[in-house]
Amino acid sequence: MIPAQFDYVAAESASHALGLLAEHGDEAKLLAGGHSLLPMMKLRLAQPKVLIDIGGLAELAGISVDGDDLVVGATTRHADLAASDLVRHEVPLLAHAASQVGDPQIRHRGTIGGSLSHADPAADLPMALVALGGSVELQGPDGSRSIGADDFFTGFFETAMRPDELLTAVRVPRQPGVPWGYQKFVRRANDWAIVGVAAVDGRIALANMGPTPLRATAAEKALAGGASPAQAAQHAADGTSPGEDIHADREYRRHLAKVLTRRALEHQAG
Amino acid sequence: MTHIEVTVNGEKRSAEVEPRLLLVHYLRDHLGLRAANVGCDTTSCGACTVLLDGKSVKSCTVLAVQASGHEVTTTEGLSADGELHPVQAAFRQHHGLQCGFCTPGMVMAAVGLLAEIPHPTEAQVREGLEGNLCRCTGYHNIVQAVLAAASEVTA
């Protein structure tokens, strides 16, 4: 399968990339690892006229601590996130989520900024960002802004990011030693989650239970009110209306959400 | 057309290519290096696995232009002076292949894995080859071959 024709520009800097985005509007797409975009282009589900390659920009990569937050550059690859001692210590759930993406080859190429921008509701990192209460930093022609995870994912493969904006970094609260749980149910190695659950510090996020990664707010409330993990998990699917596909119907997904939430709350690491 | 310069199996190559040219097609059709196979063409099966700067990648999901300025290693680049690479030799010794279609990708994924984890456990080998499918389901001997290669590299 061959993508439709496009022009390719290797951006020399973030501001160069922003200038190109402003010039080409929504005919352009940013390319980093390409592991969400290129498969869509090969299927011709996406046919951008211009690809702006930011994959080589060192200024957008890297992991650091800033006060109470861990800051991860947008082009940081999943394998580097998963292997980082800093991330494993400060936000172990994030390192684990990165280690669960796809397979080793995919983790060598895919980037956190790409995965979040793609906003697949079944994916690991969007769910992790919601569970962690993180945020993304966006840079646009009029400056930069920050959006929290709960507001960033707006629909099925849709985010609050505008076509002329660039996701530069991801920010998550440091939480060394805070217990966390992560459950991902797949039928085959390297599949997307049929349902996923990430739980940490009283927050519970669900993957593939709706058009975006979701908070299991009813279960969170029950937990905060003193319910046991098993009792709280009974509310994990409240208010959700997950999609149906070849892997699972709606009722099965709702059942899985409860089982996996109980496991995520009962079997915590950290 | 875009100018690319890629080091392939230690040799500097340059070409004018369409930006949409996939790395696997550049390797197979432009350079005649046909070890990397196109299997699923959807980043699932791993038959097209090569090393990019020493790390395993699926070359059906990398543009040739993205490899410009970088080093690519294919199965053809593993053996030197007619000597099989230890991973290749172990695949032969332990019958780690049946039809052979997945083999170049399996071998490259294994070489990449052993570069990251020189002494993997069996579980680490199985997880490390998660991105490679063998439709003959010959996984058992493939895992044995990678474990044998790991101990041989040590010896």
XYZ file of C-alpha atoms in Angstrom:
425
model
C 0.000 0.000 0.000
C 1.370 3.355 -1.070
C 0.337 6.716 0.403
C -1.048 9.406 -1.889
C 1.526 11.944 -3.094
C 2.669 14.668 -0.731
C 5.475 17.174 -0.321
C 7.952 16.509 2.464
C 9.714 19.154 4.544
C 12.118 18.351 7.363
C 11.516 21.124 9.901
C 14.680 22.831 11.128
C 13.117 24.018 14.387
C 9.790 24.161 16.199
C 9.237 27.702 14.969
C 10.014 26.606 11.401
C 7.383 23.867 11.801
C 4.868 26.410 13.123
C 5.562 28.704 10.170
C 4.964 25.835 7.753
C 1.728 24.925 9.541
C 0.550 28.522 9.244
C 1.471 28.530 5.554
C -0.229 25.258 4.609
C -3.179 25.199 7.013
C -5.033 21.938 7.393
C -3.509 20.575 4.172
C -0.391 19.863 6.247
C 0.266 17.217 8.868
C 3.069 16.933 11.372
C 5.159 13.774 11.134
C 7.189 12.498 14.102
C 7.419 8.712 14.492
C 4.681 8.247 11.909
C 3.244 5.157 13.550
C -0.289 6.504 13.661
C -0.169 8.773 10.612
C 1.632 6.586 8.053
C -0.724 3.587 8.456
C -3.665 5.960 7.886
C -1.938 7.455 4.858
C -1.244 4.004 3.433
C -4.948 3.203 3.731
C -5.640 6.671 2.215
C -7.762 7.538 5.242
C -5.465 10.545 5.471
C -4.125 12.365 2.390
C -2.194 15.405 3.589
C -0.608 17.512 0.854
C 2.405 18.372 2.980
C 4.215 16.419 5.686
C 6.249 18.491 8.126
C 8.794 16.207 9.771
C 9.504 17.193 13.373
C 10.931 13.772 14.281
C 14.507 15.013 14.228
C 14.029 18.087 16.414
C 16.077 17.639 19.585
C 14.350 20.658 21.179
C 11.086 18.687 21.287
C 12.558 15.513 22.818
C 13.762 14.734 26.286
C 12.511 14.183 29.821
C 12.999 16.509 32.771
C 11.633 17.510 36.170
C 10.079 20.963 36.594
C 8.918 21.583 40.168
C 6.105 19.174 40.965
C 5.825 17.992 37.362
C 7.573 15.596 35.062
C 7.872 17.138 31.601
C 8.189 14.906 28.551
C 9.055 16.360 25.150
C 6.566 15.584 22.397
C 8.926 13.577 20.206
C 10.105 11.327 23.041
C 9.710 7.773 21.810
C 7.755 5.134 23.740
C 10.848 2.938 24.217
C 12.788 5.841 25.752
C 9.877 6.750 28.015
C 9.510 3.133 29.177
C 13.243 2.733 29.842
C 13.801 6.076 31.580
C 14.867 5.672 35.224
C 13.545 9.171 35.898
C 10.066 8.348 34.580
C 10.019 4.932 36.278
C 10.775 6.623 39.584
C 8.671 9.774 39.334
C 5.626 8.545 37.376
C 5.847 4.746 37.129
C 2.381 4.415 35.583
C 3.506 6.514 32.605
C 6.598 4.360 32.021
C 4.476 1.222 32.256
C 1.862 2.574 29.842
C 4.612 3.360 27.326
C 5.942 -0.196 27.688
C 2.499 -1.548 26.768
C 2.178 0.261 23.419
C 2.192 -2.079 20.416
C 5.428 -4.019 20.220
C 9.184 -3.266 20.432
C 9.467 -2.033 16.833
C 6.498 0.292 17.269
C 7.894 1.595 20.577
C 11.198 2.383 18.850
C 9.422 4.784 16.477
C 6.186 6.028 18.026
C 6.201 9.241 20.077
C 4.120 10.409 23.032
C 3.054 13.587 21.238
C 1.979 11.598 18.205
C -0.009 9.103 20.233
C -1.829 11.833 22.190
C -2.543 13.907 19.055
C -3.888 10.836 17.259
C -6.249 10.341 20.242
C -7.194 6.736 19.646
C -9.608 5.951 22.508
C -8.179 2.411 22.722
C -4.569 3.552 23.076
C -2.379 3.364 26.181
C -0.930 6.852 26.534
C -4.155 8.877 26.198
C -5.674 6.723 28.972
C -2.530 7.163 31.088
C -2.606 10.955 30.668
C -6.246 11.049 31.821
C -5.532 8.788 34.821
C -2.555 10.909 35.815
C -4.390 14.215 35.458
C -1.671 15.443 33.124
C -1.760 18.184 30.535
C -0.327 18.988 27.138
C 1.487 22.127 26.052
C 0.501 23.521 22.694
C 2.329 26.156 20.721
C 0.526 28.148 18.063
C 0.943 31.339 16.043
C -0.324 33.403 19.003
C 1.812 31.785 21.676
C 1.467 28.751 23.864
C -1.289 27.317 26.006
C -1.818 24.338 28.246
C -4.829 21.985 28.232
C -5.656 19.396 30.869
C -6.188 15.791 29.819
C -9.924 15.860 30.637
C -10.440 18.717 28.131
C -7.898 17.695 25.489
C -9.716 14.643 24.135
C -12.911 15.967 22.557
C -14.155 13.105 20.387
C -13.327 9.987 18.397
C -9.751 10.675 17.188
C -10.379 14.359 17.948
C -8.595 16.765 20.269
C -8.830 20.411 21.238
C -5.636 21.105 19.274
C -6.061 23.490 16.329
C -4.579 22.699 12.901
C -1.999 25.493 13.282
C -0.803 24.265 16.679
C 2.095 22.036 17.639
C 2.055 19.785 20.717
C 5.444 20.533 22.283
C 5.416 18.746 25.638
C 3.435 16.654 28.069
C 3.270 17.483 31.767
C 2.272 15.031 34.507
C 2.370 15.427 38.299
C 5.285 13.633 39.957
C 4.060 10.892 42.240
C 6.909 8.627 43.345
C 5.721 5.762 45.525
C 2.015 6.361 44.867
C 0.306 3.001 44.206
C -1.035 2.507 40.701
C -2.790 -0.214 38.732
C -2.867 -0.921 35.004
C -4.980 -3.484 33.208
C -5.195 -4.012 29.470
C -7.273 -6.756 27.950
C -6.201 -7.959 24.509
C -6.895 -11.096 22.515
C -3.544 -11.191 20.737
C -0.054 -9.861 21.355
C 0.432 -6.249 20.161
C -3.315 -5.546 19.793
C -5.100 -2.425 21.004
C -6.975 -2.803 24.272
C -10.484 -4.236 23.991
C -10.835 -2.408 27.293
C -8.089 -0.811 29.378
C -8.041 0.611 32.899
C -5.449 2.806 34.586
C -5.917 3.739 38.239
C -3.779 5.971 40.424
C -4.340 8.233 43.415
C -8.138 7.958 43.407
C -8.453 8.571 39.663
C -9.604 5.837 37.278
C -9.340 6.115 33.483
C -10.866 3.771 30.903
C -9.679 2.992 27.367
C -12.037 1.979 24.565
C -15.195 2.529 26.627
C -16.340 5.498 24.521
C -15.172 7.891 21.805
C -12.422 9.277 24.076
C -10.497 7.955 27.061
C -12.920 8.404 29.981
C -12.865 8.913 33.728
C -14.831 6.293 35.655
C -16.280 9.067 37.806
C -18.946 6.968 39.578
C -16.332 4.434 40.657
C -13.985 7.260 41.741
C -16.781 8.748 43.851
C -17.532 5.398 45.466
C -13.851 4.941 46.295
C -13.633 8.409 47.798
C -16.725 7.587 49.865
C -15.002 4.589 51.411
C -16.204 1.785 49.139
C -13.949 -1.259 48.753
C -12.214 -1.765 45.395
C -14.715 -4.516 44.536
C -17.684 -2.304 45.424
C -16.314 0.722 43.592
C -15.520 -1.364 40.511
C -19.219 -2.244 40.181
C -19.714 1.377 39.062
C -16.858 1.420 36.529
C -19.133 1.252 33.481
C -21.803 3.640 34.816
C -22.727 6.203 32.192
C -20.600 4.642 29.451
C -21.824 3.525 26.046
C -18.863 1.767 24.448
C -18.759 0.881 20.782
C -19.238 -2.602 19.379
C -16.882 -4.329 16.972
C -15.556 -7.720 15.944
C -13.809 -8.078 19.330
C -16.607 -7.295 21.751
C -20.200 -6.131 22.042
C -21.331 -3.345 24.365
C -22.345 -5.533 27.313
C -19.069 -7.469 27.193
C -17.068 -4.230 27.273
C -19.114 -2.957 30.206
C -18.494 -6.237 32.034
C -14.772 -6.059 31.266
C -14.565 -2.487 32.580
C -15.843 -3.649 35.978
C -13.574 -6.696 36.176
C -10.486 -4.788 35.038
C -11.194 -1.861 37.352
C -11.423 -4.235 40.307
C -8.105 -5.798 39.282
C -6.495 -2.392 38.744
C -7.586 -1.303 42.231
C -6.713 -4.571 43.969
C -3.381 -5.259 42.312
C -1.435 -2.070 42.623
C 2.280 -1.512 42.271
C 4.432 1.322 43.537
C 11.635 14.277 -5.453
C 13.706 14.441 -2.304
C 17.401 13.746 -1.954
C 18.271 11.121 0.659
C 21.558 9.826 1.998
C 21.327 6.593 3.916
C 24.049 4.292 5.191
C 22.854 0.783 4.368
C 24.841 -2.148 5.743
C 27.818 0.166 6.198
C 27.718 1.527 2.665
C 26.758 5.130 1.903
C 23.888 5.345 -0.543
C 22.137 8.347 -2.007
C 19.105 8.703 -4.228
C 16.369 11.011 -5.411
C 13.128 9.497 -4.193
C 9.452 10.307 -3.945
C 8.706 11.302 -0.330
C 6.009 8.625 -0.198
C 8.497 5.841 -0.930
C 8.506 3.390 1.985
C 11.841 2.277 3.399
C 11.069 -1.370 2.631
C 10.491 -0.538 -1.046
C 13.662 1.536 -1.164
C 15.608 -1.429 0.188
C 13.967 -4.057 -1.993
C 13.293 -2.248 -5.275
C 16.015 0.406 -5.404
C 18.889 -1.404 -3.687
C 17.931 -4.996 -4.484
C 18.115 -6.006 -0.821
C 15.206 -8.402 -0.693
C 15.623 -10.005 2.742
C 13.063 -7.709 4.340
C 9.671 -8.995 3.199
C 6.413 -7.135 2.838
C 3.955 -9.249 4.784
C 0.905 -7.581 6.280
C 1.938 -4.066 5.172
C 0.133 -2.734 8.288
C 2.840 -2.617 11.019
C 1.664 -5.909 12.497
C 3.602 -8.915 11.228
C 7.216 -7.753 11.484
C 8.407 -9.493 8.295
C 9.877 -6.167 7.110
C 11.897 -5.583 10.315
C 15.293 -3.922 9.837
C 17.562 -2.023 12.213
C 17.490 1.778 12.076
C 20.435 3.160 14.041
C 20.656 -0.244 15.722
C 17.020 -0.430 16.781
C 14.414 -2.731 15.255
C 11.756 -0.991 13.174
C 9.101 -2.104 10.706
C 10.306 -0.735 7.392
C 6.788 -0.775 5.888
C 5.948 2.065 8.278
C 9.033 4.224 7.827
C 9.451 6.574 4.883
C 12.771 6.350 3.066
C 13.143 10.107 3.636
C 12.893 9.499 7.396
C 15.918 7.204 7.162
C 18.032 9.898 5.488
C 21.075 10.674 7.604
C 20.679 7.400 9.489
C 22.057 3.854 9.412
C 20.025 0.895 8.221
C 21.009 -2.725 8.718
C 19.267 -5.544 6.861
C 19.771 -9.289 7.135
C 22.176 -9.056 4.175
C 24.422 -6.879 6.347
C 24.689 -9.332 9.232
C 27.073 -11.912 7.841
C 30.676 -11.111 7.130
C 33.084 -13.049 4.899
C 30.564 -15.844 4.383
C 30.256 -16.433 8.138
C 26.720 -16.467 9.455
C 25.900 -14.071 12.265
C 25.455 -16.011 15.563
C 21.701 -15.399 15.446
C 21.490 -16.702 11.878
C 23.588 -19.735 12.786
C 21.405 -20.441 15.811
C 18.238 -20.268 13.685
C 19.758 -22.890 11.387
C 21.060 -25.057 14.221
C 17.771 -25.029 16.152
C 15.468 -25.221 13.142
C 14.044 -21.795 13.907
C 12.217 -21.584 10.600
C 9.799 -23.534 8.505
C 8.604 -21.651 5.412
C 11.143 -18.892 6.013
C 8.992 -15.890 5.177
C 9.107 -14.363 8.678
C 12.747 -15.340 9.202
C 14.612 -12.187 8.103
C 12.313 -10.080 10.273
C 12.616 -12.507 13.192
C 16.397 -12.498 12.900
C 16.584 -8.692 12.826
C 14.168 -8.367 15.752
C 16.302 -10.888 17.662
C 19.541 -9.052 16.855
C 17.926 -5.814 18.052
C 16.654 -7.522 21.197
C 20.052 -8.989 22.092
C 21.661 -5.580 21.616
C 19.292 -4.207 24.270
C 19.159 -7.279 26.535
C 22.263 -9.432 25.960
C 21.118 -12.185 28.366
C 17.337 -12.367 28.101
C 15.119 -14.835 29.921
C 12.776 -16.952 27.839
C 9.918 -14.622 28.802
C 11.949 -11.607 27.649
C 12.626 -13.308 24.318
C 8.930 -14.035 23.829
C 7.994 -10.457 24.719
C 10.855 -9.108 22.627
C 9.515 -10.929 19.561
C 5.945 -9.797 20.199
C 6.020 -7.717 17.029
C 6.848 -10.644 14.740
C 4.341 -13.214 13.558
C 5.232 -16.707 12.335
C 2.247 -18.178 10.519
C 3.852 -21.640 10.633
C 3.620 -21.049 14.415
C 7.196 -22.171 14.810
C 7.723 -19.960 17.830
C 9.178 -22.636 20.113
C 12.295 -23.233 18.043
C 12.660 -19.538 17.257
C 12.776 -18.777 20.986
C 15.247 -21.631 21.534
C 17.428 -20.250 18.743
C 17.506 -16.744 20.222
C 18.351 -18.104 23.683
C 21.127 -20.233 22.167
C 22.497 -17.248 20.251
C 22.508 -15.199 23.453
C 24.566 -17.796 25.303
C 26.887 -18.184 22.311
C 27.583 -14.463 22.080
C 28.573 -14.629 25.758
C 30.819 -17.678 25.289
